[in-house]
Coordinates of C-alpha atoms and ligand atoms in Angstrom, one line a residue:
M1 CA 95.3 108.9 95.3
I2 CA 97.5 108.3 98.3
S3 CA 96.6 104.6 99.1
Y4 CA 96.3 103.2 102.6
G5 CA 99.0 100.7 102.1
K6 CA 101.6 99.9 99.4
Q7 CA 104.5 97.6 98.8
D8 CA 108.2 98.8 98.9
I9 CA 110.2 97.0 96.2
N10 CA 113.8 97.8 95.5
Q11 CA 116.3 96.7 92.8
Q12 CA 117.6 93.9 95.1
D13 CA 114.1 92.5 95.3
I14 CA 113.7 92.6 91.5
D15 CA 117.1 91.0 91.0
A16 CA 116.3 88.2 93.5
V17 CA 113.1 87.3 91.5
I18 CA 114.9 87.4 88.1
E19 CA 117.6 85.1 89.4
V20 CA 115.0 82.5 90.2
L21 CA 113.4 82.9 86.8
Q22 CA 116.7 82.0 85.3
S23 CA 117.3 79.1 87.6
D24 CA 116.2 75.4 87.4
F25 CA 113.3 75.7 89.9
L26 CA 110.3 77.9 89.7
T27 CA 108.6 75.9 92.4
Q28 CA 109.6 73.2 95.0
G29 CA 113.3 74.3 94.8
P30 CA 115.8 75.6 97.4
K31 CA 114.3 79.1 98.0
V32 CA 111.2 78.1 100.0
P33 CA 113.2 76.4 102.7
V34 CA 115.5 79.4 102.9
F35 CA 112.5 81.7 103.3
E36 CA 111.1 79.4 106.0
T37 CA 114.3 79.4 107.9
T38 CA 114.6 83.2 107.5
I39 CA 111.2 83.7 109.1
A40 CA 111.7 81.1 111.8
D41 CA 115.1 82.5 112.7
Y42 CA 113.8 86.1 112.8
C43 CA 110.9 85.1 115.0
G44 CA 112.9 82.8 117.2
A45 CA 110.7 79.8 116.4
N46 CA 111.9 76.3 115.6
Y47 CA 109.9 75.8 112.4
G48 CA 108.4 77.8 109.5
V49 CA 106.0 76.4 106.9
A50 CA 105.6 78.6 103.8
V51 CA 102.3 78.6 101.9
N52 CA 100.5 80.5 99.2
S53 CA 98.6 82.8 101.6
A54 CA 97.9 83.5 105.2
T55 CA 94.4 82.1 104.6
S56 CA 95.9 78.8 103.6
A57 CA 98.2 79.0 106.7
L58 CA 95.2 79.5 108.9
H59 CA 93.4 76.5 107.3
I60 CA 96.4 74.0 107.7
A61 CA 97.1 75.4 111.2
C62 CA 93.5 74.5 112.2
L63 CA 93.8 71.1 110.6
A64 CA 97.1 70.4 112.2
L65 CA 95.6 71.3 115.6
G66 CA 92.9 68.7 114.9
L67 CA 90.0 71.1 114.4
D68 CA 87.1 69.2 112.7
Q69 CA 83.4 68.6 112.5
G70 CA 81.8 69.5 115.9
G71 CA 84.9 71.5 116.9
R72 CA 84.7 75.2 117.9
L73 CA 87.0 78.2 117.1
W74 CA 86.7 81.6 118.7
T75 CA 88.1 84.8 117.4
T76 CA 87.5 88.6 117.3
P77 CA 84.8 90.1 115.1
I78 CA 87.2 92.9 114.1
T79 CA 89.5 91.1 111.7
F80 CA 89.6 90.0 108.1
V81 CA 87.1 87.2 107.4
A82 CA 89.8 84.6 106.9
S83 CA 90.6 84.5 110.6
A84 CA 87.1 83.0 111.1
N85 CA 86.5 81.2 107.8
C86 CA 89.3 78.8 108.5
A87 CA 87.1 77.1 111.1
L88 CA 84.3 76.6 108.6
Y89 CA 86.7 75.1 106.1
C90 CA 87.3 72.4 108.8
G91 CA 83.6 71.8 109.4
A92 CA 83.9 73.5 112.8
E93 CA 81.7 76.2 114.3
V94 CA 82.8 79.9 114.8
D95 CA 82.0 82.2 117.7
F96 CA 83.4 85.6 118.5
V97 CA 84.7 87.5 121.6
D98 CA 84.1 91.2 121.8
I99 CA 87.0 93.7 121.6
D100 CA 88.9 95.8 124.2
P101 CA 87.8 99.4 123.8
I102 CA 91.4 100.7 124.1
T103 CA 93.5 98.3 122.0
Y104 CA 90.7 97.0 119.7
N105 CA 92.1 93.5 120.1
L106 CA 90.1 90.6 121.5
S107 CA 89.3 91.5 125.2
V108 CA 90.7 89.0 127.6
E109 CA 88.1 90.0 130.2
A110 CA 85.3 89.2 127.7
L111 CA 87.1 86.0 126.8
E112 CA 87.2 84.8 130.4
A113 CA 83.5 85.7 130.9
K114 CA 82.5 83.8 127.8
L115 CA 84.7 80.8 128.8
I116 CA 83.0 80.5 132.2
V117 CA 79.6 80.3 130.5
A118 CA 80.9 77.9 127.8
A119 CA 82.4 75.6 130.5
S120 CA 79.0 75.4 132.3
V121 CA 77.2 74.2 129.2
N122 CA 80.1 72.0 128.0
K123 CA 80.8 74.1 124.8
L124 CA 84.4 75.2 125.3
P125 CA 86.4 76.3 122.2
D126 CA 89.1 74.0 120.8
V127 CA 91.0 76.8 119.1
L128 CA 91.3 80.6 119.7
V129 CA 92.6 82.8 116.9
A130 CA 94.2 85.8 118.5
V131 CA 94.5 88.6 115.9
H132 CA 97.2 91.3 116.5
L133 CA 95.1 94.1 115.0
C134 CA 97.1 96.8 113.3
G135 CA 100.2 95.0 114.5
Q136 CA 99.7 95.5 118.2
P137 CA 100.0 92.2 120.0
C138 CA 97.1 90.8 122.0
D139 CA 97.4 90.3 125.8
M140 CA 99.1 87.0 125.1
A141 CA 100.0 86.3 128.8
G142 CA 96.3 86.6 129.7
I143 CA 95.3 84.4 126.7
R144 CA 98.0 81.8 127.6
R145 CA 96.7 81.6 131.2
L146 CA 93.2 81.0 130.0
S147 CA 94.3 78.5 127.4
L148 CA 96.0 76.4 130.1
Q149 CA 93.0 76.7 132.4
Y150 CA 90.4 75.8 129.8
G151 CA 92.4 73.6 127.5
F152 CA 92.1 75.3 124.1
K153 CA 94.8 75.8 121.5
V154 CA 96.0 79.2 120.3
I155 CA 96.8 80.4 116.8
E156 CA 98.2 84.0 116.6
D157 CA 97.0 85.7 113.4
A158 CA 100.0 88.0 113.0
S159 CA 99.2 89.1 109.5
H160 CA 99.6 92.7 110.7
A161 CA 102.5 92.1 113.1
I162 CA 105.7 90.8 111.6
G163 CA 108.6 92.8 113.0
G164 CA 106.7 93.6 116.1
R165 CA 107.4 92.5 119.6
Y166 CA 105.5 91.4 122.7
Q167 CA 107.2 91.9 126.1
D168 CA 110.3 92.5 124.1
Q169 CA 110.2 89.1 122.4
P170 CA 109.6 88.8 118.6
I171 CA 106.0 88.1 117.6
G172 CA 106.0 84.6 116.0
N173 CA 108.2 82.9 118.6
C174 CA 105.0 81.1 119.8
A175 CA 106.0 81.5 123.4
N176 CA 102.3 81.9 124.2
S177 CA 100.7 80.0 121.4
D178 CA 100.8 76.8 119.3
I179 CA 101.2 78.4 115.9
T180 CA 101.6 81.9 114.5
I181 CA 100.7 82.8 111.0
F182 CA 101.8 85.7 108.8
S183 CA 100.6 87.2 105.6
F184 CA 102.8 88.6 102.8
H185 CA 100.1 90.3 100.7
P186 CA 101.4 93.5 99.2
V187 CA 99.6 95.8 101.7
K188 CA 101.2 94.0 104.6
I189 CA 104.6 94.9 106.1
V190 CA 106.8 92.7 103.9
T191 CA 105.5 91.0 100.7
T192 CA 105.8 88.0 98.5
A193 CA 102.9 89.2 96.3
E194 CA 100.7 86.4 97.8
G195 CA 102.0 84.2 100.5
G196 CA 102.0 83.2 104.1
V197 CA 104.0 81.4 106.7
A198 CA 103.1 79.5 109.8
T199 CA 105.7 79.3 112.6
T200 CA 105.7 76.8 115.5
N201 CA 108.0 75.2 118.0
D202 CA 106.3 71.8 117.7
K203 CA 107.8 69.4 115.2
G204 CA 104.6 67.3 115.0
L205 CA 102.6 70.4 114.0
A206 CA 105.2 71.5 111.5
D207 CA 105.2 68.1 109.9
R208 CA 101.4 68.0 109.7
M209 CA 101.2 71.4 108.2
T210 CA 103.9 70.5 105.6
L211 CA 101.8 67.4 104.7
Y212 CA 98.5 69.4 104.3
R213 CA 100.3 72.0 102.2
S214 CA 101.0 69.5 99.5
H215 CA 98.1 67.0 98.9
G216 CA 98.8 65.0 102.1
I217 CA 101.6 63.3 100.2
T218 CA 104.8 62.1 101.7
R219 CA 108.1 60.7 100.4
D220 CA 109.4 60.0 103.9
P221 CA 109.5 56.2 104.4
E222 CA 109.1 56.7 108.1
L223 CA 105.6 58.0 107.6
M224 CA 104.5 55.3 105.1
T225 CA 102.3 52.3 105.9
Q226 CA 104.6 49.9 103.9
E227 CA 108.1 49.8 102.5
P228 CA 108.4 52.0 99.3
D229 CA 107.7 50.0 96.1
G230 CA 110.8 51.8 94.6
P231 CA 112.5 55.1 94.4
W232 CA 109.5 56.7 92.6
Y233 CA 107.2 55.9 95.4
Y234 CA 105.1 58.3 97.5
Q235 CA 102.1 57.9 99.6
Q236 CA 99.0 60.0 100.3
I237 CA 98.3 59.6 104.0
E238 CA 96.0 62.7 104.5
L239 CA 93.7 64.7 102.4
G240 CA 95.8 67.8 101.6
F241 CA 95.8 70.7 99.2
N242 CA 98.1 72.5 96.8
Y243 CA 98.9 75.4 99.1
R244 CA 102.6 75.7 98.0
M245 CA 104.5 78.9 97.7
T246 CA 106.5 79.4 94.5
E247 CA 110.3 79.9 94.4
L248 CA 109.7 83.4 93.0
Q249 CA 107.7 84.4 96.0
A250 CA 110.1 82.9 98.4
A251 CA 113.1 84.8 96.8
L252 CA 111.1 88.0 97.0
G253 CA 110.3 87.3 100.7
V254 CA 114.0 86.6 101.6
S255 CA 115.0 89.8 100.0
Q256 CA 112.3 91.8 101.6
M257 CA 113.1 90.4 105.1
A258 CA 116.5 92.1 104.9
R259 CA 114.6 95.4 105.2
L260 CA 111.9 94.4 107.7
D261 CA 113.4 96.2 110.7
E262 CA 113.8 99.3 108.6
F263 CA 110.2 99.1 107.4
V264 CA 108.8 98.8 110.9
S265 CA 110.9 101.7 112.3
R266 CA 109.8 103.9 109.4
R267 CA 106.2 103.0 110.2
H268 CA 106.9 104.0 113.8
A269 CA 108.4 107.3 112.8
L270 CA 105.3 108.0 110.6
A271 CA 102.9 106.9 113.4
S272 CA 104.6 109.3 115.9
R273 CA 104.3 112.1 113.4
Y274 CA 100.6 111.3 112.9
D275 CA 100.2 111.2 116.7
Q276 CA 101.6 114.7 117.0
I277 CA 99.9 116.4 114.0
L278 CA 96.5 114.9 114.7
E279 CA 96.4 116.0 118.3
S280 CA 94.4 119.2 117.5
L281 CA 91.7 117.2 115.6
P282 CA 88.6 115.6 117.1
V283 CA 89.9 112.1 116.6
T284 CA 91.2 109.3 118.9
I285 CA 94.7 108.2 118.0
P286 CA 95.8 104.6 118.4
S287 CA 96.8 103.6 121.9
Q288 CA 99.9 101.5 122.3
H289 CA 100.1 99.1 125.3
K290 CA 103.3 99.2 127.3
D291 CA 104.0 95.5 126.5
S292 CA 103.8 96.1 122.8
Y293 CA 106.1 97.2 120.0
S294 CA 103.6 97.1 117.1
G295 CA 104.4 96.0 113.6
L296 CA 102.1 99.0 112.6
H297 CA 100.5 97.5 109.5
L298 CA 97.7 99.9 110.1
Y299 CA 97.2 103.3 111.7
V300 CA 93.5 103.4 112.8
I301 CA 91.9 106.6 114.2
R302 CA 88.4 106.9 115.7
L303 CA 86.3 109.9 114.9
Q304 CA 84.9 111.7 117.9
L305 CA 81.5 112.0 116.2
D306 CA 80.0 114.1 119.0
K307 CA 82.5 116.9 118.1
I308 CA 82.1 116.5 114.3
E309 CA 79.1 117.8 112.3
S310 CA 79.6 115.3 109.4
S311 CA 78.8 111.6 109.7
H312 CA 81.5 108.8 109.7
K313 CA 80.5 108.1 106.1
Q314 CA 80.7 111.7 105.0
V315 CA 84.2 112.1 106.5
F316 CA 85.3 108.9 104.7
E317 CA 83.8 110.1 101.4
S318 CA 85.3 113.6 101.8
L319 CA 88.8 112.1 102.3
R320 CA 88.4 109.8 99.2
E321 CA 87.3 112.8 97.2
Q322 CA 90.4 114.7 98.3
G323 CA 92.6 111.9 97.0
I324 CA 93.2 110.2 100.3
G325 CA 92.7 106.4 100.0
V326 CA 91.4 105.8 103.5
N327 CA 90.0 102.4 104.4
L328 CA 88.1 100.7 107.2
H329 CA 89.5 97.7 109.0
Y330 CA 87.2 95.9 109.6
I331 CA 83.5 95.4 109.1
P332 CA 82.6 93.2 112.1
I333 CA 82.5 89.6 110.7
H334 CA 79.3 88.7 112.6
T335 CA 77.4 91.4 110.6
Q336 CA 78.4 89.9 107.2
P337 CA 75.4 88.2 105.4
Y338 CA 77.1 84.9 105.4
Y339 CA 77.6 85.0 109.2
Q340 CA 74.1 86.4 109.8
Q341 CA 72.8 83.3 108.0
L342 CA 74.7 81.3 110.5
G343 CA 72.6 83.0 113.3
F344 CA 74.7 86.0 114.3
K345 CA 72.9 89.3 114.7
V346 CA 73.7 93.0 114.7
G347 CA 74.0 93.9 118.4
D348 CA 75.8 90.7 119.4
F349 CA 79.2 92.4 119.9
P350 CA 78.5 96.0 120.8
E351 CA 82.1 97.2 121.4
A352 CA 83.1 95.9 117.9
E353 CA 80.1 97.6 116.4
R354 CA 80.9 100.9 118.2
Y355 CA 84.5 100.7 116.8
Y356 CA 83.2 100.1 113.3
S357 CA 81.0 103.2 113.5
E358 CA 84.0 105.4 114.2
A359 CA 87.1 103.8 112.7
L360 CA 89.2 104.9 109.8
S361 CA 92.5 103.7 108.5
L362 CA 94.9 106.4 107.4
P363 CA 97.6 105.8 104.8
M364 CA 100.5 103.9 106.5
Y365 CA 103.4 102.3 104.5
S366 CA 107.2 102.7 104.5
L367 CA 107.3 104.8 101.3
L368 CA 104.7 107.4 102.6
T369 CA 106.5 110.8 102.6
E370 CA 106.0 113.5 105.2
D371 CA 104.6 115.7 102.4
Q372 CA 101.9 113.1 101.7
Q373 CA 101.3 112.8 105.4
D374 CA 100.7 116.6 105.6
K375 CA 98.2 116.2 102.8
V376 CA 96.4 113.5 104.8
Y377 CA 96.2 115.9 107.7
T378 CA 95.0 118.9 105.7
A379 CA 92.3 116.7 104.1
L380 CA 91.2 115.3 107.4
E381 CA 91.1 118.7 109.0
Q382 CA 88.8 119.8 106.1
A383 CA 86.6 116.7 106.4
V384 CA 86.0 116.9 110.2
K385 CA 85.5 120.7 110.3
Ligands
PLP1 C1 95.5 89.9 105.2 C2 94.9 89.1 106.4 C3 94.7 87.7 106.3 C4 94.7 87.0 105.0 O1 95.9 87.1 104.4 P1 96.1 86.5 102.9 O2 97.6 86.3 102.8 O3 95.6 87.6 102.0 O4 95.4 85.2 102.8 C5 94.2 87.0 107.4 N1 94.1 87.7 108.6 C6 94.3 89.0 108.7 C7 94.2 89.7 110.0 C8 94.7 89.7 107.6 O5 94.9 91.1 107.7

């Protein structure tokens, strides 16, 4: 089976992890700060806070921005559930903004229309999670303008987008947002097995996220309510979690980051090749906005079902039967049973649902060969015939 995504681990990565295993620290040592600096420097952000997953990063980002009971977070329905769940962890409410039919990212037009209504009933969001789907950045200039006008905070969920650029600036520099989060799950662009990082330019936000990552405990006398009792002393000043990244993960991440640009350019070469070979088939290839250099975590096509005899499901099944590990990113969150129980209904976000009825993620990862890509093409040609 040719999977849809796969990690790319070389001998240097392996050596880096072994070196940590033989060192004094398996956790809370020197590698995590190095990884944080590596990410922050790459992205051009002032701070990086490493955690054990992007889901944890989303949670502490929301907490650091003050999201709590009675608060509201908006995001796109076409994303992994974690982009929305983070609000529920904080006791806040979630709502969605429908997608743009061309980029499949949250539509800034739909956002503006929804904000106008929300303002009139005094229910403006506190936080917007802008997800860079497939690695293609959202219209961040548009989102920034609305965030200033309506006073909400912005988190970029860049789980798909490390190594990508927006208006020729690295994604993660937070030029148009408060916090950007990344995922390092093995299917993503670079991996730490499990792991995430939040970048920000705001020291206060970085400090709060650091606190929430580790039980809300500080050893910094500046932050304490009294003089330390002695050198052993620490204080818990918030309710935090154990969301720490291990030294093994950080070492793997530092080593992987050395090849990030190579990974992304390989993904671009594969995407251009897909664009060319798929031209003759009844599918819509991904459209890239001129402001965007995508991280290309995913290569999503849409089936032109009016030109295909089989159904979406049949095409999907045929590809799987032919050994092509296609996938579907994503099932619209508002149609999940858990969210239906919160009051969302099928039909609420029609553009997202239309996307879901046609989308298919083809294999895309740096180790994919042209031979394998040709197999994907042949299988797809067979499936849509
Ligand atoms: C993978 C992913 C996450 C969650 O990442 P983890 O590191 O697995 O917690 C969140 N948002 C998006 C868009 C993702 O693709």
